[in-house]
Coordinates of C-alpha atoms in Angstrom, one line a residue:
Chain A
X1 CA 111.0 113.8 84.2
X2 CA 112.0 117.0 85.9
X3 CA 113.0 115.1 89.7
X4 CA 111.4 116.2 92.0
X5 CA 113.2 118.8 94.5
X6 CA 111.6 120.4 97.5
X7 CA 111.3 124.3 97.7
X8 CA 114.7 125.6 99.3
X9 CA 113.4 128.3 102.3
X10 CA 113.5 131.9 100.9
X11 CA 116.4 133.8 101.0
X12 CA 118.4 130.3 100.3
X13 CA 119.6 129.3 97.1
X14 CA 118.7 126.2 95.7
X15 CA 121.4 123.6 96.6
X16 CA 123.0 122.5 93.8
X17 CA 122.0 118.6 93.2
X18 CA 125.3 116.2 93.6
X19 CA 127.5 115.3 91.0
X20 CA 128.1 111.9 89.3
X21 CA 125.2 111.0 90.8
X22 CA 121.3 111.7 89.5
X23 CA 119.2 113.7 91.8
X24 CA 116.9 111.8 93.2
X25 CA 114.6 114.3 95.1
X26 CA 114.6 115.2 98.2
X27 CA 113.7 112.4 101.1
X28 CA 113.2 113.0 104.7
X29 CA 116.4 111.1 106.3
X30 CA 115.9 109.7 110.0
X31 CA 118.8 111.6 111.4
X32 CA 116.8 114.2 112.9
X33 CA 114.6 112.2 114.8
X34 CA 114.6 112.1 118.1
X35 CA 116.2 109.1 119.8
X36 CA 112.5 107.3 120.5
X37 CA 111.3 107.2 117.2
X38 CA 114.8 106.1 115.8
X39 CA 114.6 103.4 118.0
X40 CA 110.8 103.0 117.5
X41 CA 112.1 102.9 114.3
X42 CA 115.0 99.8 114.3
X43 CA 112.4 97.5 116.2
X44 CA 110.1 97.9 113.6
X45 CA 113.1 97.2 110.5
X46 CA 114.9 93.9 112.9
X47 CA 110.7 92.5 113.5
X48 CA 110.1 93.4 109.6
X49 CA 113.3 91.5 109.3
X50 CA 112.9 88.5 111.6
X51 CA 109.5 87.8 110.0
X52 CA 111.0 87.2 106.6
X53 CA 114.2 85.5 107.7
X54 CA 111.4 82.9 109.2
X55 CA 109.0 82.7 106.0
X56 CA 112.7 82.8 104.0
X57 CA 113.4 79.5 106.5
X58 CA 110.6 77.3 106.2
X59 CA 110.1 77.8 102.7
X60 CA 113.8 77.2 101.9
X61 CA 114.3 74.5 104.9
X62 CA 111.5 72.1 103.3
X63 CA 112.3 73.0 100.2
X64 CA 115.8 71.4 100.2
X65 CA 114.4 68.6 101.9
X66 CA 111.3 68.1 99.8
X67 CA 113.9 68.0 96.9
X68 CA 116.1 65.7 99.1
X69 CA 113.0 63.2 99.7
X70 CA 110.6 63.7 97.1
X71 CA 110.5 60.7 94.8
X72 CA 108.3 60.7 92.0
X73 CA 106.7 57.2 92.4
X74 CA 105.6 58.8 96.0
X75 CA 103.3 60.4 94.1
X76 CA 102.0 57.2 92.6
X77 CA 102.0 54.7 94.9
X78 CA 99.5 54.4 97.9
X79 CA 101.0 53.6 101.2
X80 CA 101.1 50.4 102.1
X81 CA 101.9 48.7 105.7
X82 CA 105.8 47.2 105.0
X83 CA 108.6 47.0 108.0
X84 CA 110.8 49.1 105.7
X85 CA 110.8 52.5 104.6
X86 CA 111.0 51.3 100.7
X87 CA 108.0 49.1 101.4
X88 CA 105.5 51.4 103.0
X89 CA 105.5 53.0 99.7
X90 CA 104.0 56.9 98.6
X91 CA 101.5 59.1 99.8
X92 CA 99.2 58.8 96.2
X93 CA 96.0 58.7 98.2
X94 CA 96.7 61.6 100.6
X95 CA 97.7 63.6 97.4
X96 CA 94.3 62.5 96.1
X97 CA 92.4 62.7 99.0
X98 CA 93.7 66.2 99.5
X99 CA 92.1 67.4 95.8
X100 CA 89.2 65.6 97.0
X101 CA 88.5 67.5 99.7
X102 CA 89.7 71.0 98.5
X103 CA 87.7 70.3 95.5
X104 CA 84.4 69.6 97.5
X105 CA 84.9 72.4 100.4
X106 CA 85.3 75.0 98.1
X107 CA 82.3 74.1 95.6
X108 CA 80.0 74.0 98.6
X109 CA 81.7 77.2 100.1
X110 CA 82.2 79.5 96.6
X111 CA 78.7 79.6 95.7
X112 CA 77.4 79.5 99.5
X113 CA 79.8 82.3 100.3
X114 CA 79.6 84.2 98.0
X115 CA 75.5 84.4 97.8
X116 CA 76.1 85.5 101.4
X117 CA 78.5 88.1 101.1
X118 CA 75.9 90.1 97.6
X119 CA 72.9 89.8 100.2
X120 CA 74.7 90.8 103.3
X121 CA 76.1 94.4 101.2
X122 CA 73.5 94.9 98.2
X123 CA 70.4 94.0 100.1
X124 CA 71.1 93.1 103.6
X125 CA 67.2 93.7 104.3
X126 CA 65.8 93.2 107.3
X127 CA 68.6 94.7 109.2
X128 CA 68.2 91.9 112.0
X129 CA 68.6 88.9 110.2
X130 CA 71.5 90.5 108.3
X131 CA 73.0 91.2 111.9
X132 CA 72.3 87.8 112.8
X133 CA 73.9 86.3 109.9
X134 CA 77.2 88.3 109.9
X135 CA 77.6 87.3 113.8
X136 CA 76.9 83.4 112.7
X137 CA 80.0 83.7 110.1
X138 CA 81.7 85.3 112.7
X139 CA 81.1 83.3 114.9
X140 CA 82.2 79.8 112.2
X141 CA 85.2 81.5 112.1
X142 CA 85.9 81.9 115.7
X143 CA 85.2 77.9 116.0
X144 CA 88.3 75.7 116.2
X145 CA 88.1 73.4 113.7
X146 CA 88.0 70.1 116.1
X147 CA 84.9 71.1 117.4
X148 CA 83.1 72.3 114.2
X149 CA 85.4 68.6 113.3
X150 CA 83.8 66.8 116.3
X151 CA 80.0 68.3 115.8
X152 CA 80.0 67.0 112.1
X153 CA 80.4 63.1 114.0
X154 CA 77.0 64.4 115.3
X155 CA 75.5 65.2 112.3
X156 CA 76.8 62.8 109.9
X157 CA 76.1 60.0 112.3
X158 CA 72.7 59.9 112.2
X159 CA 70.9 57.7 110.3
X160 CA 69.0 59.9 107.7
X161 CA 72.2 61.4 106.5
X162 CA 73.6 57.2 106.4
X163 CA 73.5 57.8 102.4
X164 CA 76.9 60.1 102.7
X165 CA 78.9 57.7 105.1
X166 CA 79.7 53.8 105.3
X167 CA 76.1 52.5 107.2
X168 CA 76.2 48.9 108.5
X169 CA 72.9 46.9 109.9
X170 CA 71.9 50.4 111.0
X171 CA 74.7 51.5 112.6
X172 CA 76.4 54.9 110.8
X173 CA 79.8 55.0 110.3
X174 CA 79.6 59.2 109.7
X175 CA 82.9 59.7 108.1
X176 CA 83.5 60.0 104.5
X177 CA 84.5 62.6 101.9
X178 CA 81.6 64.0 102.3
X179 CA 80.9 64.8 105.8
X180 CA 84.6 66.4 106.1
X181 CA 83.8 67.7 102.9
X182 CA 80.5 69.5 104.4
X183 CA 82.9 70.8 107.7
X184 CA 85.9 71.7 105.9
X185 CA 83.5 74.0 103.7
X186 CA 82.3 75.9 106.4
X187 CA 85.9 76.4 107.8
X188 CA 86.3 78.3 104.1
X189 CA 83.4 79.9 104.6
X190 CA 83.9 83.0 106.6
X191 CA 86.8 83.8 104.3
X192 CA 84.9 83.6 101.1
X193 CA 82.7 86.0 102.9
X194 CA 84.8 88.4 104.2
X195 CA 86.7 87.9 101.0
X196 CA 84.2 88.8 98.5
X197 CA 81.8 91.3 100.7
X198 CA 85.2 93.6 100.5
X199 CA 85.1 93.5 97.1
X200 CA 81.9 94.8 96.9
X201 CA 81.9 97.5 99.4
X202 CA 85.0 99.1 97.4
X203 CA 82.9 99.6 94.8
X204 CA 81.7 102.9 94.6
X205 CA 78.4 103.5 95.3
X206 CA 77.5 105.7 92.0
X207 CA 78.8 102.6 90.0
X208 CA 75.8 100.4 90.7
X209 CA 73.1 104.2 90.6
X210 CA 74.8 104.2 87.0
X211 CA 73.5 100.9 86.5
X212 CA 70.3 101.4 87.6
X213 CA 70.2 104.9 85.9
X214 CA 69.9 103.2 82.7
X215 CA 66.8 100.9 84.4
X216 CA 69.0 97.6 85.1
X217 CA 67.7 95.4 87.7
X218 CA 69.0 94.2 91.0
X219 CA 69.9 91.4 89.9
X220 CA 71.3 91.7 86.7
X221 CA 74.3 94.9 88.8
X222 CA 75.2 92.0 90.7
X223 CA 75.9 89.7 88.1
X224 CA 77.4 91.4 85.4
X225 CA 78.9 94.7 86.9
X226 CA 79.2 93.7 90.5
X227 CA 80.5 90.3 90.2
X228 CA 82.8 90.7 87.3
X229 CA 84.2 93.8 89.3
X230 CA 84.9 92.0 92.6
X231 CA 86.4 88.8 90.8
X232 CA 89.8 89.5 92.3
X233 CA 88.7 89.2 95.8
X234 CA 86.9 86.4 95.3
X235 CA 89.2 84.7 94.3
X236 CA 91.4 85.6 97.2
X237 CA 88.6 84.3 99.1
X238 CA 88.3 81.4 97.7
X239 CA 92.3 81.1 97.7
X240 CA 92.1 81.6 101.4
X241 CA 89.7 79.1 101.3
X242 CA 91.1 76.8 99.8
X243 CA 94.7 77.0 101.6
X244 CA 93.0 76.3 104.8
X245 CA 91.0 73.4 103.7
X246 CA 94.5 71.8 102.4
X247 CA 96.0 72.8 105.8
X248 CA 92.7 71.5 107.9
X249 CA 94.0 68.6 110.0
X250 CA 91.9 68.1 113.2
X251 CA 88.7 67.1 110.8
X252 CA 90.4 64.9 108.8
X253 CA 91.6 63.1 111.9
X254 CA 88.1 62.9 113.1
X255 CA 85.7 63.1 109.9
X256 CA 87.4 61.5 107.3
X257 CA 88.7 58.3 109.2
X258 CA 92.3 58.8 108.7
X259 CA 92.9 55.4 107.2
X260 CA 95.9 55.2 105.3
X261 CA 94.1 54.7 101.7
X262 CA 91.4 54.9 100.5
X263 CA 88.2 52.5 102.3
X264 CA 85.9 52.7 99.5
X265 CA 82.6 51.3 100.4
X266 CA 81.6 47.8 98.6
X267 CA 78.3 47.7 96.5
X268 CA 78.3 51.8 95.5
X269 CA 78.1 53.3 92.5
X270 CA 82.0 54.8 91.1
X271 CA 82.3 57.9 92.3
X272 CA 80.7 58.1 95.2
X273 CA 81.5 54.1 97.0
X274 CA 85.2 56.4 97.5
X275 CA 83.4 59.3 98.7
X276 CA 80.6 57.8 101.2
X277 CA 84.1 55.9 102.4
X278 CA 87.1 57.0 104.6
X279 CA 90.8 58.3 103.6
X280 CA 93.0 60.4 104.2
X281 CA 94.8 64.2 102.9
X282 CA 98.0 64.8 102.9
X283 CA 98.6 66.7 105.9
X284 CA 97.0 63.6 108.0
X285 CA 100.3 61.7 106.4
X286 CA 102.7 64.0 107.3
X287 CA 100.7 64.0 111.2
X288 CA 101.2 59.8 110.6
X289 CA 104.6 60.1 108.9
X290 CA 106.3 62.5 111.3
X291 CA 108.4 61.3 114.3
X292 CA 104.8 61.8 116.6
X293 CA 103.0 59.2 114.3
X294 CA 102.4 55.7 113.4
X295 CA 103.9 55.5 110.8
X296 CA 107.4 57.5 111.9
X297 CA 109.0 58.2 108.7
X298 CA 110.1 61.7 109.3
X299 CA 111.6 61.7 105.1
X300 CA 108.7 60.8 103.9
X301 CA 106.4 63.7 106.6
X302 CA 109.1 66.3 104.3
X303 CA 107.9 65.2 101.2
X304 CA 104.4 65.7 101.2
X305 CA 105.0 68.9 103.4
X306 CA 106.9 69.8 100.2
X307 CA 103.9 69.0 97.9
X308 CA 101.9 70.5 100.0
X309 CA 103.5 73.5 99.9
X310 CA 103.5 73.4 96.8
X311 CA 100.1 73.4 96.3
X312 CA 100.0 76.9 98.5
X313 CA 102.7 78.5 96.8
X314 CA 100.6 77.1 93.2
X315 CA 97.3 78.8 95.0
X316 CA 98.9 82.1 95.4
X317 CA 100.1 82.6 92.3
X318 CA 97.1 82.0 90.9
X319 CA 95.5 84.7 93.3
X320 CA 98.6 87.0 91.8
X321 CA 97.5 86.0 88.5
X322 CA 93.9 87.3 88.8
X323 CA 94.7 90.5 90.7
X324 CA 97.1 91.9 87.8
X325 CA 95.1 90.8 85.4
X326 CA 92.0 93.1 87.2
X327 CA 94.5 96.0 87.2
X328 CA 95.5 95.8 83.8
X329 CA 91.7 96.8 83.3
X330 CA 91.8 99.8 85.4
X331 CA 89.9 101.3 88.2
X332 CA 87.5 103.9 89.5
X333 CA 90.1 107.6 89.4
X334 CA 89.5 107.9 93.2
Chain B
X1 CA 85.9 125.3 84.0
X2 CA 87.6 127.8 81.4
X3 CA 88.1 127.1 77.7
X4 CA 90.2 129.1 76.4
X5 CA 89.1 133.0 75.9
X6 CA 87.6 132.0 79.2
X7 CA 87.0 134.8 82.3
X8 CA 88.6 135.4 85.8
X9 CA 86.8 132.8 87.7
X10 CA 84.1 133.4 90.1
X11 CA 85.5 134.6 93.5
X12 CA 84.2 133.9 97.2
X13 CA 84.0 137.0 98.6
X14 CA 85.7 137.5 102.9
X15 CA 82.6 137.8 105.2
X16 CA 84.4 140.7 105.5
X17 CA 84.4 142.3 102.3
X18 CA 80.9 144.7 102.0
X19 CA 78.8 142.8 99.4
X20 CA 78.7 143.9 95.8
X21 CA 76.2 147.4 96.1
X22 CA 76.8 147.8 92.2
X23 CA 74.0 147.9 90.6
X24 CA 73.1 144.6 88.7
X25 CA 71.2 145.3 85.4
X26 CA 72.4 143.7 82.0
X27 CA 75.6 145.1 80.4
X28 CA 77.0 145.3 84.7
X29 CA 79.6 144.2 85.4
X30 CA 78.7 141.7 88.8
X31 CA 82.1 139.8 89.0
X32 CA 81.8 139.6 92.9
X33 CA 85.4 141.1 92.9
X34 CA 83.7 143.4 96.1
X35 CA 84.4 146.7 93.6
X36 CA 87.5 146.3 91.8
X37 CA 85.9 146.2 88.9
X38 CA 88.0 145.0 85.8
X39 CA 87.9 146.0 82.2
X40 CA 85.6 143.0 81.9
X41 CA 84.1 140.3 84.5
X42 CA 80.9 139.2 85.5
X43 CA 78.3 136.9 83.2
X44 CA 78.0 139.7 80.4
X45 CA 81.8 138.7 79.9
X46 CA 81.6 134.7 79.8
X47 CA 80.6 134.1 76.4
X48 CA 76.8 132.3 75.5
X49 CA 77.7 129.6 73.5
X50 CA 74.0 129.0 72.8
X51 CA 71.6 130.5 70.3
X52 CA 68.1 129.9 71.6
X53 CA 66.2 127.0 71.4
X54 CA 64.5 126.6 68.0
X55 CA 61.4 125.1 69.5
X56 CA 60.9 123.1 73.4
X57 CA 58.6 120.6 73.9
X58 CA 57.4 119.7 77.9
X59 CA 58.2 116.4 78.7
X60 CA 58.2 116.0 82.4
X61 CA 56.1 118.2 85.0
X62 CA 57.7 119.6 88.2
X63 CA 54.9 119.8 90.5
X64 CA 54.5 121.1 94.3
X65 CA 57.5 118.3 95.1
X66 CA 58.8 118.0 98.3
X67 CA 61.5 115.8 99.5
X68 CA 62.6 114.1 103.3
X69 CA 64.9 112.5 104.4
X70 CA 63.6 111.2 108.1
X71 CA 62.2 114.1 109.6
X72 CA 64.8 117.0 107.5
X73 CA 63.2 118.5 104.1
X74 CA 65.8 118.2 101.5
X75 CA 63.2 120.1 99.0
X76 CA 60.3 121.6 100.1
X77 CA 57.5 122.2 97.1
X78 CA 59.2 122.9 93.9
X79 CA 57.7 123.4 90.8
X80 CA 59.4 123.7 87.5
X81 CA 58.6 122.5 83.4
X82 CA 61.4 120.5 81.8
X83 CA 61.7 120.6 77.9
X84 CA 62.9 118.9 74.9
X85 CA 65.0 121.4 73.1
X86 CA 66.0 123.1 75.9
X87 CA 68.7 123.0 78.4
X88 CA 68.0 123.2 82.4
X89 CA 70.4 123.8 85.3
X90 CA 69.6 123.4 89.0
X91 CA 71.9 126.4 90.8
X92 CA 73.1 126.7 93.9
X93 CA 74.8 125.9 97.0
X94 CA 75.7 122.8 98.4
X95 CA 72.6 121.4 100.6
X96 CA 70.3 123.3 99.0
X97 CA 69.0 120.1 97.2
X98 CA 69.1 120.1 93.6
X99 CA 70.8 116.6 93.3
X100 CA 67.7 114.8 95.4
X101 CA 65.5 116.6 93.0
X102 CA 67.6 115.8 90.4
X103 CA 67.7 112.1 91.6
X104 CA 64.1 111.9 92.4
X105 CA 63.5 113.0 88.3
X106 CA 63.8 109.0 88.1
X107 CA 62.8 107.9 91.4
X108 CA 66.9 106.8 92.1
X109 CA 66.2 109.0 95.7
X110 CA 63.8 105.7 96.1
X111 CA 67.7 103.5 96.8
X112 CA 68.0 105.9 100.1
X113 CA 65.1 104.0 102.2
X114 CA 64.3 106.9 104.3
X115 CA 63.4 109.2 100.9
X116 CA 59.7 110.3 101.6
X117 CA 58.3 111.9 98.1
X118 CA 55.1 113.7 98.3
X119 CA 53.4 116.1 95.5
X120 CA 53.5 115.1 92.0
X121 CA 56.4 114.6 88.6
X122 CA 54.7 113.8 85.5
X123 CA 56.5 112.4 82.4
X124 CA 54.6 113.1 79.9
X125 CA 51.7 113.6 81.2
X126 CA 51.8 110.5 83.1
X127 CA 52.9 110.1 87.2
X128 CA 56.1 108.4 87.6
X129 CA 55.2 106.7 90.5
X130 CA 53.3 105.1 88.2
X131 CA 55.6 104.1 86.1
X132 CA 58.0 100.8 86.5
X133 CA 61.4 102.2 88.1
X134 CA 63.2 99.9 85.7
X135 CA 61.5 101.6 82.4
X136 CA 60.9 104.6 83.9
X137 CA 65.0 105.0 84.0
X138 CA 65.3 103.9 79.9
X139 CA 63.6 106.9 79.6
X140 CA 64.9 109.3 82.0
X141 CA 68.7 108.2 82.3
X142 CA 71.4 109.3 83.9
X143 CA 75.2 111.0 84.2
X144 CA 77.3 111.4 87.0
X145 CA 79.5 113.4 89.2
X146 CA 82.4 110.5 88.7
X147 CA 82.8 109.8 85.4
X148 CA 81.9 105.6 86.2
X149 CA 82.5 103.1 83.0
X150 CA 81.7 99.7 84.0
X151 CA 84.9 97.9 84.0
X152 CA 84.3 96.0 80.8
X153 CA 85.3 97.2 77.3
X154 CA 84.0 100.3 75.8
X155 CA 81.9 98.2 73.4
X156 CA 80.3 95.9 76.3
X157 CA 79.7 99.7 78.1
X158 CA 77.4 100.2 75.6
X159 CA 76.1 96.7 74.9
X160 CA 74.9 96.3 78.4
X161 CA 72.7 99.0 78.6
X162 CA 71.2 97.9 75.3
X163 CA 70.8 94.3 75.9
X164 CA 68.0 92.6 78.4
X165 CA 68.4 93.2 81.9
X166 CA 71.6 90.5 82.7
X167 CA 71.0 88.6 79.3
X168 CA 74.3 88.6 76.7
X169 CA 72.3 86.5 74.1
X170 CA 72.3 89.3 71.8
X171 CA 75.1 89.0 69.3
X172 CA 77.4 92.1 69.0
X173 CA 77.2 92.0 65.8
X174 CA 73.7 92.5 66.6
X175 CA 74.0 95.8 68.2
X176 CA 77.6 97.2 66.4
X177 CA 74.6 99.8 64.7
X178 CA 73.4 100.9 67.5
X179 CA 76.6 100.8 70.2
X180 CA 77.8 103.2 66.9
X181 CA 75.3 105.5 67.2
X182 CA 75.9 106.0 70.6
X183 CA 78.9 106.7 70.9
X184 CA 78.1 110.0 67.7
X185 CA 75.4 111.5 69.3
X186 CA 78.0 111.5 72.2
X187 CA 81.3 112.8 70.1
X188 CA 82.9 109.8 71.2
X189 CA 82.8 107.7 67.9
X190 CA 85.9 108.8 65.8
X191 CA 88.3 108.6 69.2
X192 CA 88.0 104.7 70.1
X193 CA 86.2 103.5 66.7
X194 CA 89.1 101.2 66.2
X195 CA 89.9 100.7 70.5
X196 CA 86.0 99.4 71.1
X197 CA 87.5 96.3 72.1
X198 CA 89.6 98.3 75.0
X199 CA 89.0 98.3 78.8
X200 CA 86.8 101.7 79.4
X201 CA 88.3 102.4 82.7
X202 CA 92.1 102.7 80.4
X203 CA 89.9 105.7 78.7
X204 CA 90.8 109.2 80.1
X205 CA 88.4 111.4 82.0
X206 CA 86.3 113.3 79.4
X207 CA 86.4 110.4 77.1
X208 CA 85.0 108.9 80.3
X209 CA 82.3 110.8 80.4
X210 CA 81.3 110.5 77.0
X211 CA 81.3 107.1 77.3
X212 CA 79.5 107.5 80.1
X213 CA 76.8 109.8 78.1
X214 CA 76.9 107.7 75.4
X215 CA 75.5 105.1 77.7
X216 CA 73.0 107.1 79.0
X217 CA 71.8 108.2 75.8
X218 CA 72.0 104.4 74.3
X219 CA 68.6 103.5 76.2
X220 CA 67.0 106.4 74.4
X221 CA 66.0 108.5 76.8
X222 CA 63.5 111.1 76.5
X223 CA 65.0 113.0 79.3
X224 CA 68.7 113.4 80.2
X225 CA 69.8 114.1 84.3
X226 CA 72.9 114.7 84.4
X227 CA 74.6 115.4 88.0
X228 CA 77.7 117.8 88.1
X229 CA 78.9 115.8 84.7
X230 CA 82.2 118.1 84.8
X231 CA 83.2 118.7 88.1
X232 CA 86.0 115.8 88.0
X233 CA 86.8 117.3 84.5
X234 CA 89.7 119.3 83.8
X235 CA 89.1 122.5 81.3
X236 CA 89.0 121.4 77.6
X237 CA 87.5 118.1 78.5
X238 CA 84.5 120.4 79.8
X239 CA 84.6 122.6 76.8
X240 CA 83.5 120.0 74.4
X241 CA 80.9 118.5 77.2
X242 CA 79.2 121.4 77.1
X243 CA 79.3 121.8 73.1
X244 CA 78.0 117.8 73.6
X245 CA 75.3 118.3 75.8
X246 CA 74.0 122.0 74.0
X247 CA 73.5 119.6 71.1
X248 CA 72.0 116.8 72.4
X249 CA 69.1 119.6 73.7
X250 CA 67.2 118.7 70.3
X251 CA 66.6 115.3 71.0
X252 CA 66.8 115.5 74.5
X253 CA 65.2 117.2 77.8
X254 CA 68.6 117.8 79.3
X255 CA 68.8 119.0 83.1
X256 CA 72.0 119.8 84.2
X257 CA 73.5 120.0 88.0
X258 CA 76.3 122.6 88.4
X259 CA 78.2 124.6 91.0
X260 CA 79.9 126.2 87.8
X261 CA 78.0 129.3 87.5
X262 CA 80.1 130.4 84.7
X263 CA 79.0 127.0 83.4
X264 CA 74.9 127.4 83.7
X265 CA 74.9 130.7 81.7
X266 CA 77.0 129.5 79.1
X267 CA 74.9 126.0 78.5
X268 CA 71.2 126.0 79.6
X269 CA 68.7 127.8 78.4
X270 CA 66.5 128.7 81.6
X271 CA 68.4 128.5 85.3
X272 CA 66.5 127.1 88.4
X273 CA 68.3 128.9 91.8
X274 CA 67.5 126.7 94.6
X275 CA 68.6 127.6 98.4
X276 CA 67.8 125.3 101.6
X277 CA 65.1 122.9 99.2
X278 CA 63.3 126.0 98.3
X279 CA 63.1 127.5 94.5
X280 CA 64.1 130.7 95.0
X281 CA 64.3 131.2 91.4
X282 CA 63.0 130.0 87.6
X283 CA 64.1 131.9 85.3
X284 CA 66.1 132.6 81.8
X285 CA 69.1 132.0 82.0
X286 CA 69.7 135.6 80.5
X287 CA 67.7 137.0 82.7
X288 CA 69.1 134.7 85.8
X289 CA 72.0 135.8 85.7
X290 CA 71.7 139.4 84.4
X291 CA 68.3 140.7 86.2
X292 CA 67.6 138.1 88.6
X293 CA 64.5 139.1 90.5
X294 CA 65.5 137.9 93.9
X295 CA 67.5 139.8 95.8
X296 CA 68.9 135.6 97.3
X297 CA 69.5 135.0 93.5
X298 CA 71.5 138.2 93.1
X299 CA 73.6 137.2 96.2
X300 CA 74.3 133.9 95.2
X301 CA 75.2 134.5 91.2
X302 CA 77.2 138.5 92.7
X303 CA 79.1 135.2 94.3
X304 CA 77.9 136.4 98.0
X305 CA 77.5 133.5 99.6
X306 CA 77.4 129.8 98.7

């Protein structure tokens, strides 16, 4: 390929490319900038490097601590009461608990979120209802999860919803995997909606019209053209949502009971005995095992945090894979 | 959109320049160059690719159609016939309503909530408002300005049109003959026959546009609408598509909106010149370009405004 060289001003012969090194083309240098601009540039660089350093420090530190303190049997043994670190077991219940709330939460949030986004972008009539829906989603996104948790206790302690948690002689406990997952899905919902909307909105209008113009209905177009095209953004929304769900502590503390172990409801059919009962997750375990918590075993807290970090990194890698696949399929030229 | 032996492009005059004073008629050079007459130029030099139509059957009838967006009239009382066996070109400056008129032919304008249509458009003597839109749009299909294959394989792009709405039940094998024939009609089959499972968006721009034409043909329409199909393409792809359009005119009635007057002259049998929503002149291509009946047509085709 020919190197791109800026056209020299008339009357001057083109500068010969420096020998030895292949010319890389004309690049604007900051040497000609004013002092203020150069200070600004330096500030940007400094901030950028700072944030990179912070991120790297967290990951590296957790990685080192994790490798040091994580033992494989911690992943398979539940927590137990005991007087020394060796007696108190691992955090298998918390790990499984995290997987359960993540699965249940996203199973609720993903279809709902996609449906809301499709309705907002492709239908959106009447406009007033669309606006209200939009505002509601924004409001949910803005509510702190501890407030959602409190609200959840009100709902799930009602007698009508007693079948979703432990209830004893008409008194509904209101804390269960069902209750926690339902509220956690609200935490993930705005992210799924926003990301899916962005994906749908980035599809040019003429692509939809091309589908209508061969006699396809809106529903067929959404199902076969628009949603498959928006798949990477849907995946991003799902990953972000999952990240928020597995990272949430407030809702777990208030709505899952935050016990050390699973507390299945006796007499109920599997898996409902577990899902109706209280439990714990990794975030809750990290909190309990940290110096502020009841357990106060920081080494186990690091081990659990490391597992949490691995899960999030894994999710990001998965999202990246979906994006890369989509890039391979190509996109419209503008 | 110049092919190999193409004439110079139409040039716009500066507002200060006097309008071309020369007589416009058969044999005259109307190159819009404001007087400096080169040896060749204008439409007489542009090659007509088309032989005269062998037949023409009236398929659609646009009758006193007006289209309003809110209070603004985009199309004002236009009447035209659309015939199979012929290519009809709609020309005119930007915002003259030609694309709106084209989109109203398969009721795509209805997707814009504010659009109101009066008058009537008939397809084989049936008012199109009486035809269910999804059925109408299979009989009157459309190709857009930007090549827009769906983000799936070449095969699936055509198969999507052949299948019932969102269904995927019909087996690929059963669809293959119809997919191949659609690609053949669009002159694309030879180029893609070994790569039918490749993503359509990885084709070249010209191939993508022919795939879009194949897609539009797969529904076996009576009328094919083309909205500036070559404006995003290079001259060579344009030439290929122009040849294709001319070949198609015997099977489907072709309506093309174009900004490229040379293109209209090369491929159209009839040309409608629109200006500010009015149909100024509807005439055979040769007459409209070489001996326009209206002063405004003459000014436009000689490049005086636009």
